[in-house]
């Protein structure tokens, strides 16, 4: 049996960090599958532009300006979506900070910034969303966008790895805690992905030129970087009822195999 159309029909989906990159792709895919979508982001212009795009395509969408590094704003974004639509059925935490730092040169300020965006924000967004679901005695689904680097990563990703590895553990902990509430919580360890944010990171920290994507793709087994729309389709599946009883899974979504050696 194939997957039906309208996997998220009439679901209320909140996508944190949804104004660009993987988050925006997830918002588009969710809207295409029938969801009412709310997206958060720090910058108003791209967030409102995306909401307008989704509405113009026949969907229902809203933008909530929020800095997920602030726990109170993370909780308030959930509350605003609930106020607007009466509930949240699905939450995606896709906001992320990827600025570089090693064990030796990471400052406390950089470390705190990574923890705030990559771990604390998702924690308190999940807290607020799960509280809404539990209060209504309703099932729900959550997907956290993590990273394959949570297994270890490169030396220059020390604070990023610390925060994202924490998010992987939190995903399993929360899934276990709320399985009897029928709230399913899963994570996706995505690999190197072609996004606007990655483009900025490669240029800022690695001196990349305009052809960095082509050069990177040539070094990868599948001959291409991860694509946001492909990740988005998989996230929609995990959010939907068609992913069945799966919870507490942190899935490696990458073309490099953990533990494999040449």
PDB file of C-alpha atoms in Angstrom:
ATOM      1  CA  UNK A   1       0.000   0.000   0.000  1.00  0.00           C
ATOM      2  CA  UNK A   2       1.419   3.367  -0.985  1.00  0.00           C
ATOM      3  CA  UNK A   3       1.347   6.530   1.042  1.00  0.00           C
ATOM      4  CA  UNK A   4      -1.901   8.493   0.737  1.00  0.00           C
ATOM      5  CA  UNK A   5      -2.098  12.143  -0.185  1.00  0.00           C
ATOM      6  CA  UNK A   6      -2.908  14.571   2.586  1.00  0.00           C
ATOM      7  CA  UNK A   7      -0.711  12.912   5.215  1.00  0.00           C
ATOM      8  CA  UNK A   8      -1.163  15.885   7.551  1.00  0.00           C
ATOM      9  CA  UNK A   9      -4.660  16.946   6.580  1.00  0.00           C
ATOM     10  CA  UNK A  10      -6.198  19.263   9.204  1.00  0.00           C
ATOM     11  CA  UNK A  11      -3.149  18.946  11.470  1.00  0.00           C
ATOM     12  CA  UNK A  12      -1.764  22.053  13.154  1.00  0.00           C
ATOM     13  CA  UNK A  13       2.002  22.017  12.607  1.00  0.00           C
ATOM     14  CA  UNK A  14       4.491  24.403  14.221  1.00  0.00           C
ATOM     15  CA  UNK A  15       7.922  24.544  12.591  1.00  0.00           C
ATOM     16  CA  UNK A  16      10.544  26.299  14.690  1.00  0.00           C
ATOM     17  CA  UNK A  17      13.269  27.814  12.547  1.00  0.00           C
ATOM     18  CA  UNK A  18      10.897  27.499   9.635  1.00  0.00           C
ATOM     19  CA  UNK A  19      11.633  30.653   7.680  1.00  0.00           C
ATOM     20  CA  UNK A  20      14.538  29.246   5.637  1.00  0.00           C
ATOM     21  CA  UNK A  21      16.546  26.128   4.864  1.00  0.00           C
ATOM     22  CA  UNK A  22      15.362  22.752   6.078  1.00  0.00           C
ATOM     23  CA  UNK A  23      12.663  24.350   8.226  1.00  0.00           C
ATOM     24  CA  UNK A  24      11.134  26.189   5.277  1.00  0.00           C
ATOM     25  CA  UNK A  25      11.202  23.000   3.193  1.00  0.00           C
ATOM     26  CA  UNK A  26       9.388  21.183   6.009  1.00  0.00           C
ATOM     27  CA  UNK A  27       6.795  23.956   6.221  1.00  0.00           C
ATOM     28  CA  UNK A  28       6.167  23.717   2.468  1.00  0.00           C
ATOM     29  CA  UNK A  29       5.892  19.922   2.575  1.00  0.00           C
ATOM     30  CA  UNK A  30       3.536  20.018   5.557  1.00  0.00           C
ATOM     31  CA  UNK A  31       1.309  22.574   3.834  1.00  0.00           C
ATOM     32  CA  UNK A  32       1.299  20.481   0.666  1.00  0.00           C
ATOM     33  CA  UNK A  33       0.085  17.534   2.741  1.00  0.00           C
ATOM     34  CA  UNK A  34      -2.846  19.498   4.112  1.00  0.00           C
ATOM     35  CA  UNK A  35      -1.512  20.951   7.363  1.00  0.00           C
ATOM     36  CA  UNK A  36      -2.214  24.360   8.823  1.00  0.00           C
ATOM     37  CA  UNK A  37       1.319  25.657   9.326  1.00  0.00           C
ATOM     38  CA  UNK A  38       2.897  28.100  11.755  1.00  0.00           C
ATOM     39  CA  UNK A  39       6.565  28.965  11.322  1.00  0.00           C
ATOM     40  CA  UNK A  40       8.899  30.791  13.669  1.00  0.00           C
ATOM     41  CA  UNK A  41      12.062  32.707  12.967  1.00  0.00           C
ATOM     42  CA  UNK A  42      14.104  35.660  14.143  1.00  0.00           C
ATOM     43  CA  UNK A  43      13.757  37.626  10.909  1.00  0.00           C
ATOM     44  CA  UNK A  44      10.321  38.943  10.016  1.00  0.00           C
ATOM     45  CA  UNK A  45      10.725  39.445   6.260  1.00  0.00           C
ATOM     46  CA  UNK A  46      11.523  35.860   5.177  1.00  0.00           C
ATOM     47  CA  UNK A  47       9.054  34.422   7.696  1.00  0.00           C
ATOM     48  CA  UNK A  48       6.170  36.528   6.479  1.00  0.00           C
ATOM     49  CA  UNK A  49       7.153  35.912   2.858  1.00  0.00           C
ATOM     50  CA  UNK A  50       6.967  32.159   3.426  1.00  0.00           C
ATOM     51  CA  UNK A  51       3.579  32.419   5.144  1.00  0.00           C
ATOM     52  CA  UNK A  52       2.301  34.478   2.212  1.00  0.00           C
ATOM     53  CA  UNK A  53       3.707  31.933  -0.256  1.00  0.00           C
ATOM     54  CA  UNK A  54       1.943  29.054   1.491  1.00  0.00           C
ATOM     55  CA  UNK A  55      -1.326  30.962   1.695  1.00  0.00           C
ATOM     56  CA  UNK A  56      -1.106  31.903  -1.990  1.00  0.00           C
ATOM     57  CA  UNK A  57      -0.777  28.204  -2.813  1.00  0.00           C
ATOM     58  CA  UNK A  58      -4.079  27.553  -1.075  1.00  0.00           C
ATOM     59  CA  UNK A  59      -2.855  26.680   2.395  1.00  0.00           C
ATOM     60  CA  UNK A  60      -3.257  28.328   5.760  1.00  0.00           C
ATOM     61  CA  UNK A  61      -0.094  29.661   7.369  1.00  0.00           C
ATOM     62  CA  UNK A  62       1.138  32.157   9.930  1.00  0.00           C
ATOM     63  CA  UNK A  63       4.498  33.544  10.983  1.00  0.00           C
ATOM     64  CA  UNK A  64       5.508  33.991  14.610  1.00  0.00           C
ATOM     65  CA  UNK A  65       8.589  36.098  15.244  1.00  0.00           C
ATOM     66  CA  UNK A  66      10.636  34.394  17.950  1.00  0.00           C
ATOM     67  CA  UNK A  67      14.247  33.934  18.975  1.00  0.00           C
ATOM     68  CA  UNK A  68      14.428  30.297  20.041  1.00  0.00           C
ATOM     69  CA  UNK A  69      17.545  31.025  22.089  1.00  0.00           C
ATOM     70  CA  UNK A  70      15.186  32.636  24.604  1.00  0.00           C
ATOM     71  CA  UNK A  71      13.221  29.949  26.454  1.00  0.00           C
ATOM     72  CA  UNK A  72      10.342  32.323  27.133  1.00  0.00           C
ATOM     73  CA  UNK A  73      10.044  33.170  23.432  1.00  0.00           C
ATOM     74  CA  UNK A  74      10.160  29.458  22.567  1.00  0.00           C
ATOM     75  CA  UNK A  75       7.231  28.817  24.904  1.00  0.00           C
ATOM     76  CA  UNK A  76       5.402  31.938  23.748  1.00  0.00           C
ATOM     77  CA  UNK A  77       5.595  30.823  20.099  1.00  0.00           C
ATOM     78  CA  UNK A  78       3.783  27.616  21.015  1.00  0.00           C
ATOM     79  CA  UNK A  79       1.197  29.599  22.969  1.00  0.00           C
ATOM     80  CA  UNK A  80       0.622  31.932  20.007  1.00  0.00           C
ATOM     81  CA  UNK A  81       0.005  29.006  17.664  1.00  0.00           C
ATOM     82  CA  UNK A  82      -2.361  27.424  20.186  1.00  0.00           C
ATOM     83  CA  UNK A  83      -4.216  30.727  20.632  1.00  0.00           C
ATOM     84  CA  UNK A  84      -4.601  31.055  16.872  1.00  0.00           C
ATOM     85  CA  UNK A  85      -5.682  27.493  16.108  1.00  0.00           C
ATOM     86  CA  UNK A  86      -6.834  25.973  19.374  1.00  0.00           C
ATOM     87  CA  UNK A  87      -4.119  23.332  19.567  1.00  0.00           C
ATOM     88  CA  UNK A  88      -0.827  21.996  18.240  1.00  0.00           C
ATOM     89  CA  UNK A  89      -0.748  18.499  16.742  1.00  0.00           C
ATOM     90  CA  UNK A  90       2.832  18.459  15.479  1.00  0.00           C
ATOM     91  CA  UNK A  91       6.035  20.277  16.372  1.00  0.00           C
ATOM     92  CA  UNK A  92       9.298  20.409  14.436  1.00  0.00           C
ATOM     93  CA  UNK A  93      12.417  21.884  16.002  1.00  0.00           C
ATOM     94  CA  UNK A  94      14.678  22.820  13.097  1.00  0.00           C
ATOM     95  CA  UNK A  95      16.303  26.053  14.283  1.00  0.00           C
ATOM     96  CA  UNK A  96      20.039  25.666  14.646  1.00  0.00           C
ATOM     97  CA  UNK A  97      23.357  27.431  15.158  1.00  0.00           C
ATOM     98  CA  UNK A  98      26.407  26.011  13.351  1.00  0.00           C
ATOM     99  CA  UNK A  99      29.122  28.580  14.084  1.00  0.00           C
ATOM    100  CA  UNK A 100      32.530  27.005  14.603  1.00  0.00           C
ATOM    101  CA  UNK A 101      34.562  26.350  17.735  1.00  0.00           C
ATOM    102  CA  UNK A 102      37.041  23.741  18.955  1.00  0.00           C
ATOM    103  CA  UNK A 103      37.506  22.433  22.475  1.00  0.00           C
ATOM    104  CA  UNK A 104      40.454  24.817  22.890  1.00  0.00           C
ATOM    105  CA  UNK A 105      39.090  28.037  21.392  1.00  0.00           C
ATOM    106  CA  UNK A 106      35.373  27.951  22.257  1.00  0.00           C
ATOM    107  CA  UNK A 107      34.454  30.783  24.599  1.00  0.00           C
ATOM    108  CA  UNK A 108      31.795  30.437  27.304  1.00  0.00           C
ATOM    109  CA  UNK A 109      29.679  32.858  25.284  1.00  0.00           C
ATOM    110  CA  UNK A 110      29.851  30.720  22.136  1.00  0.00           C
ATOM    111  CA  UNK A 111      29.147  27.579  24.133  1.00  0.00           C
ATOM    112  CA  UNK A 112      26.110  29.202  25.767  1.00  0.00           C
ATOM    113  CA  UNK A 113      24.817  30.367  22.377  1.00  0.00           C
ATOM    114  CA  UNK A 114      24.919  26.817  21.026  1.00  0.00           C
ATOM    115  CA  UNK A 115      23.203  25.403  24.088  1.00  0.00           C
ATOM    116  CA  UNK A 116      20.537  28.106  23.928  1.00  0.00           C
ATOM    117  CA  UNK A 117      19.549  27.583  20.287  1.00  0.00           C
ATOM    118  CA  UNK A 118      20.358  23.915  19.727  1.00  0.00           C
ATOM    119  CA  UNK A 119      19.164  22.492  23.049  1.00  0.00           C
ATOM    120  CA  UNK A 120      17.387  24.888  25.407  1.00  0.00           C
ATOM    121  CA  UNK A 121      15.024  26.269  22.760  1.00  0.00           C
ATOM    122  CA  UNK A 122      13.862  22.807  21.641  1.00  0.00           C
ATOM    123  CA  UNK A 123      13.526  21.705  25.276  1.00  0.00           C
ATOM    124  CA  UNK A 124      11.129  24.481  26.209  1.00  0.00           C
ATOM    125  CA  UNK A 125       9.238  24.388  22.913  1.00  0.00           C
ATOM    126  CA  UNK A 126       8.664  20.681  23.511  1.00  0.00           C
ATOM    127  CA  UNK A 127       7.652  21.398  27.100  1.00  0.00           C
ATOM    128  CA  UNK A 128       4.963  23.833  25.958  1.00  0.00           C
ATOM    129  CA  UNK A 129       3.714  21.666  23.088  1.00  0.00           C
ATOM    130  CA  UNK A 130       3.554  18.489  25.166  1.00  0.00           C
ATOM    131  CA  UNK A 131       1.765  20.369  27.951  1.00  0.00           C
ATOM    132  CA  UNK A 132      -0.908  21.398  25.418  1.00  0.00           C
ATOM    133  CA  UNK A 133      -1.262  17.831  24.140  1.00  0.00           C
ATOM    134  CA  UNK A 134      -1.436  16.327  27.628  1.00  0.00           C
ATOM    135  CA  UNK A 135      -3.992  18.904  28.795  1.00  0.00           C
ATOM    136  CA  UNK A 136      -6.232  17.941  25.872  1.00  0.00           C
ATOM    137  CA  UNK A 137      -5.536  14.218  26.359  1.00  0.00           C
ATOM    138  CA  UNK A 138      -4.656  14.203  22.678  1.00  0.00           C
ATOM    139  CA  UNK A 139      -1.904  12.384  20.772  1.00  0.00           C
ATOM    140  CA  UNK A 140       0.767  14.331  18.943  1.00  0.00           C
ATOM    141  CA  UNK A 141       4.077  14.061  17.143  1.00  0.00           C
ATOM    142  CA  UNK A 142       7.383  15.884  17.422  1.00  0.00           C
ATOM    143  CA  UNK A 143      10.465  15.707  15.222  1.00  0.00           C
ATOM    144  CA  UNK A 144      13.783  17.241  16.258  1.00  0.00           C
ATOM    145  CA  UNK A 145      16.293  18.048  13.530  1.00  0.00           C
ATOM    146  CA  UNK A 146      19.628  17.008  15.000  1.00  0.00           C
ATOM    147  CA  UNK A 147      22.848  16.172  13.081  1.00  0.00           C
ATOM    148  CA  UNK A 148      24.994  13.202  12.197  1.00  0.00           C
ATOM    149  CA  UNK A 149      27.781  15.128  13.946  1.00  0.00           C
ATOM    150  CA  UNK A 150      26.056  14.335  17.252  1.00  0.00           C
ATOM    151  CA  UNK A 151      27.959  11.027  17.054  1.00  0.00           C
ATOM    152  CA  UNK A 152      31.260  12.910  17.295  1.00  0.00           C
ATOM    153  CA  UNK A 153      31.723  15.389  14.474  1.00  0.00           C
ATOM    154  CA  UNK A 154      34.723  17.390  13.360  1.00  0.00           C
ATOM    155  CA  UNK A 155      37.036  19.091  15.877  1.00  0.00           C
ATOM    156  CA  UNK A 156      35.763  22.540  14.854  1.00  0.00           C
ATOM    157  CA  UNK A 157      32.190  21.645  15.858  1.00  0.00           C
ATOM    158  CA  UNK A 158      32.782  21.108  19.576  1.00  0.00           C
ATOM    159  CA  UNK A 159      29.997  23.322  21.038  1.00  0.00           C
ATOM    160  CA  UNK A 160      27.585  22.350  18.263  1.00  0.00           C
ATOM    161  CA  UNK A 161      28.174  18.653  18.926  1.00  0.00           C
ATOM    162  CA  UNK A 162      27.789  19.119  22.667  1.00  0.00           C
ATOM    163  CA  UNK A 163      24.399  20.779  22.245  1.00  0.00           C
ATOM    164  CA  UNK A 164      23.061  18.511  19.509  1.00  0.00           C
ATOM    165  CA  UNK A 165      24.162  15.340  21.311  1.00  0.00           C
ATOM    166  CA  UNK A 166      22.152  16.655  24.237  1.00  0.00           C
ATOM    167  CA  UNK A 167      19.148  17.070  21.938  1.00  0.00           C
ATOM    168  CA  UNK A 168      19.477  13.460  20.794  1.00  0.00           C
ATOM    169  CA  UNK A 169      19.396  12.296  24.407  1.00  0.00           C
ATOM    170  CA  UNK A 170      16.500  14.604  25.190  1.00  0.00           C
ATOM    171  CA  UNK A 171      14.555  13.204  22.228  1.00  0.00           C
ATOM    172  CA  UNK A 172      14.784   9.683  23.634  1.00  0.00           C
ATOM    173  CA  UNK A 173      14.075  10.792  27.185  1.00  0.00           C
ATOM    174  CA  UNK A 174      10.960  12.770  26.264  1.00  0.00           C
ATOM    175  CA  UNK A 175       9.711   9.997  23.978  1.00  0.00           C
ATOM    176  CA  UNK A 176      10.000   7.482  26.803  1.00  0.00           C
ATOM    177  CA  UNK A 177       8.348   9.830  29.299  1.00  0.00           C
ATOM    178  CA  UNK A 178       5.328  10.513  27.107  1.00  0.00           C
ATOM    179  CA  UNK A 179       4.765   7.284  25.215  1.00  0.00           C
ATOM    180  CA  UNK A 180       1.706   6.495  27.354  1.00  0.00           C
ATOM    181  CA  UNK A 181       0.316   9.903  26.388  1.00  0.00           C
ATOM    182  CA  UNK A 182       0.573   8.678  22.782  1.00  0.00           C
ATOM    183  CA  UNK A 183       2.923  11.516  21.962  1.00  0.00           C
ATOM    184  CA  UNK A 184       5.574  10.263  19.564  1.00  0.00           C
ATOM    185  CA  UNK A 185       8.932  12.051  19.558  1.00  0.00           C
ATOM    186  CA  UNK A 186      11.683  11.251  17.079  1.00  0.00           C
ATOM    187  CA  UNK A 187      14.863  12.856  15.783  1.00  0.00           C
ATOM    188  CA  UNK A 188      16.696  13.060  12.486  1.00  0.00           C
ATOM    189  CA  UNK A 189      20.493  13.120  12.315  1.00  0.00           C
ATOM    190  CA  UNK A 190      20.923  14.926   9.030  1.00  0.00           C
ATOM    191  CA  UNK A 191      24.243  15.076   7.225  1.00  0.00           C
ATOM    192  CA  UNK A 192      25.814  17.804   5.090  1.00  0.00           C
ATOM    193  CA  UNK A 193      22.893  19.676   3.535  1.00  0.00           C
ATOM    194  CA  UNK A 194      22.581  22.375   0.879  1.00  0.00           C
ATOM    195  CA  UNK A 195      20.905  25.284   2.680  1.00  0.00           C
ATOM    196  CA  UNK A 196      21.224  29.055   2.773  1.00  0.00           C
ATOM    197  CA  UNK A 197      22.677  28.798   6.258  1.00  0.00           C
ATOM    198  CA  UNK A 198      25.301  26.268   5.180  1.00  0.00           C
ATOM    199  CA  UNK A 199      26.273  28.504   2.286  1.00  0.00           C
ATOM    200  CA  UNK A 200      26.851  31.388   4.701  1.00  0.00           C
ATOM    201  CA  UNK A 201      28.790  29.120   7.079  1.00  0.00           C
ATOM    202  CA  UNK A 202      31.062  27.768   4.346  1.00  0.00           C
ATOM    203  CA  UNK A 203      31.856  31.270   3.118  1.00  0.00           C
ATOM    204  CA  UNK A 204      32.352  32.766   6.597  1.00  0.00           C
ATOM    205  CA  UNK A 205      34.402  30.016   8.209  1.00  0.00           C
ATOM    206  CA  UNK A 206      36.003  28.052   5.369  1.00  0.00           C
ATOM    207  CA  UNK A 207      36.660  30.632   2.661  1.00  0.00           C
ATOM    208  CA  UNK A 208      34.369  28.825   0.228  1.00  0.00           C
ATOM    209  CA  UNK A 209      33.780  30.183  -3.253  1.00  0.00           C
ATOM    210  CA  UNK A 210      30.706  30.077  -5.453  1.00  0.00           C
ATOM    211  CA  UNK A 211      31.423  26.489  -6.539  1.00  0.00           C
ATOM    212  CA  UNK A 212      31.728  24.975  -3.053  1.00  0.00           C
ATOM    213  CA  UNK A 213      28.551  22.898  -3.497  1.00  0.00           C
ATOM    214  CA  UNK A 214      29.880  21.263  -6.654  1.00  0.00           C
ATOM    215  CA  UNK A 215      33.233  20.585  -5.027  1.00  0.00           C
ATOM    216  CA  UNK A 216      31.563  19.122  -1.939  1.00  0.00           C
ATOM    217  CA  UNK A 217      29.212  16.957  -3.997  1.00  0.00           C
ATOM    218  CA  UNK A 218      32.117  15.451  -5.912  1.00  0.00           C
ATOM    219  CA  UNK A 219      33.553  14.155  -2.617  1.00  0.00           C
ATOM    220  CA  UNK A 220      30.328  12.517  -1.429  1.00  0.00           C
ATOM    221  CA  UNK A 221      29.192   8.930  -2.144  1.00  0.00           C
ATOM    222  CA  UNK A 222      25.872   9.901  -3.733  1.00  0.00           C
ATOM    223  CA  UNK A 223      27.400  12.768  -5.684  1.00  0.00           C
ATOM    224  CA  UNK A 224      25.256  15.413  -4.026  1.00  0.00           C
ATOM    225  CA  UNK A 225      24.644  17.177  -0.740  1.00  0.00           C
ATOM    226  CA  UNK A 226      21.549  16.397   1.269  1.00  0.00           C
ATOM    227  CA  UNK A 227      18.525  18.168  -0.152  1.00  0.00           C
ATOM    228  CA  UNK A 228      16.071  20.042   2.114  1.00  0.00           C
ATOM    229  CA  UNK A 229      13.000  18.882   0.184  1.00  0.00           C
ATOM    230  CA  UNK A 230      13.992  15.230   0.580  1.00  0.00           C
ATOM    231  CA  UNK A 231      14.532  15.708   4.310  1.00  0.00           C
ATOM    232  CA  UNK A 232      11.180  17.486   4.501  1.00  0.00           C
ATOM    233  CA  UNK A 233       9.313  14.553   2.949  1.00  0.00           C
ATOM    234  CA  UNK A 234      10.809  12.212   5.531  1.00  0.00           C
ATOM    235  CA  UNK A 235       9.897  14.565   8.382  1.00  0.00           C
ATOM    236  CA  UNK A 236       6.310  14.758   7.143  1.00  0.00           C
ATOM    237  CA  UNK A 237       6.181  10.956   7.185  1.00  0.00           C
ATOM    238  CA  UNK A 238       7.441  10.892  10.786  1.00  0.00           C
ATOM    239  CA  UNK A 239       4.865  13.500  11.782  1.00  0.00           C
ATOM    240  CA  UNK A 240       2.043  11.583  10.146  1.00  0.00           C
ATOM    241  CA  UNK A 241       0.022   8.635  11.377  1.00  0.00           C
ATOM    242  CA  UNK A 242       1.600   6.502   8.635  1.00  0.00           C
ATOM    243  CA  UNK A 243       4.800   6.249  10.671  1.00  0.00           C
ATOM    244  CA  UNK A 244       2.789   4.126  13.062  1.00  0.00           C
ATOM    245  CA  UNK A 245       4.054   3.580  16.595  1.00  0.00           C
ATOM    246  CA  UNK A 246       7.641   4.741  16.021  1.00  0.00           C
ATOM    247  CA  UNK A 247       8.903   6.852  18.906  1.00  0.00           C
ATOM    248  CA  UNK A 248      12.249   7.527  20.564  1.00  0.00           C
ATOM    249  CA  UNK A 249      14.129   6.891  17.323  1.00  0.00           C
ATOM    250  CA  UNK A 250      17.039   9.106  16.320  1.00  0.00           C
ATOM    251  CA  UNK A 251      17.518   8.205  12.681  1.00  0.00           C
ATOM    252  CA  UNK A 252      20.731   8.757  10.742  1.00  0.00           C
ATOM    253  CA  UNK A 253      19.744  10.514   7.516  1.00  0.00           C
ATOM    254  CA  UNK A 254      23.089  10.616   5.780  1.00  0.00           C
ATOM    255  CA  UNK A 255      25.195   8.987   3.076  1.00  0.00           C
ATOM    256  CA  UNK A 256      28.121   8.185   5.356  1.00  0.00           C
ATOM    257  CA  UNK A 257      27.704   5.087   7.492  1.00  0.00           C
ATOM    258  CA  UNK A 258      28.482   5.304  11.198  1.00  0.00           C
ATOM    259  CA  UNK A 259      31.208   2.783  12.031  1.00  0.00           C
ATOM    260  CA  UNK A 260      32.033   2.046   8.403  1.00  0.00           C
ATOM    261  CA  UNK A 261      35.730   2.145   7.513  1.00  0.00           C
ATOM    262  CA  UNK A 262      37.562   2.137   4.168  1.00  0.00           C
TER     263      UNK A 262
END
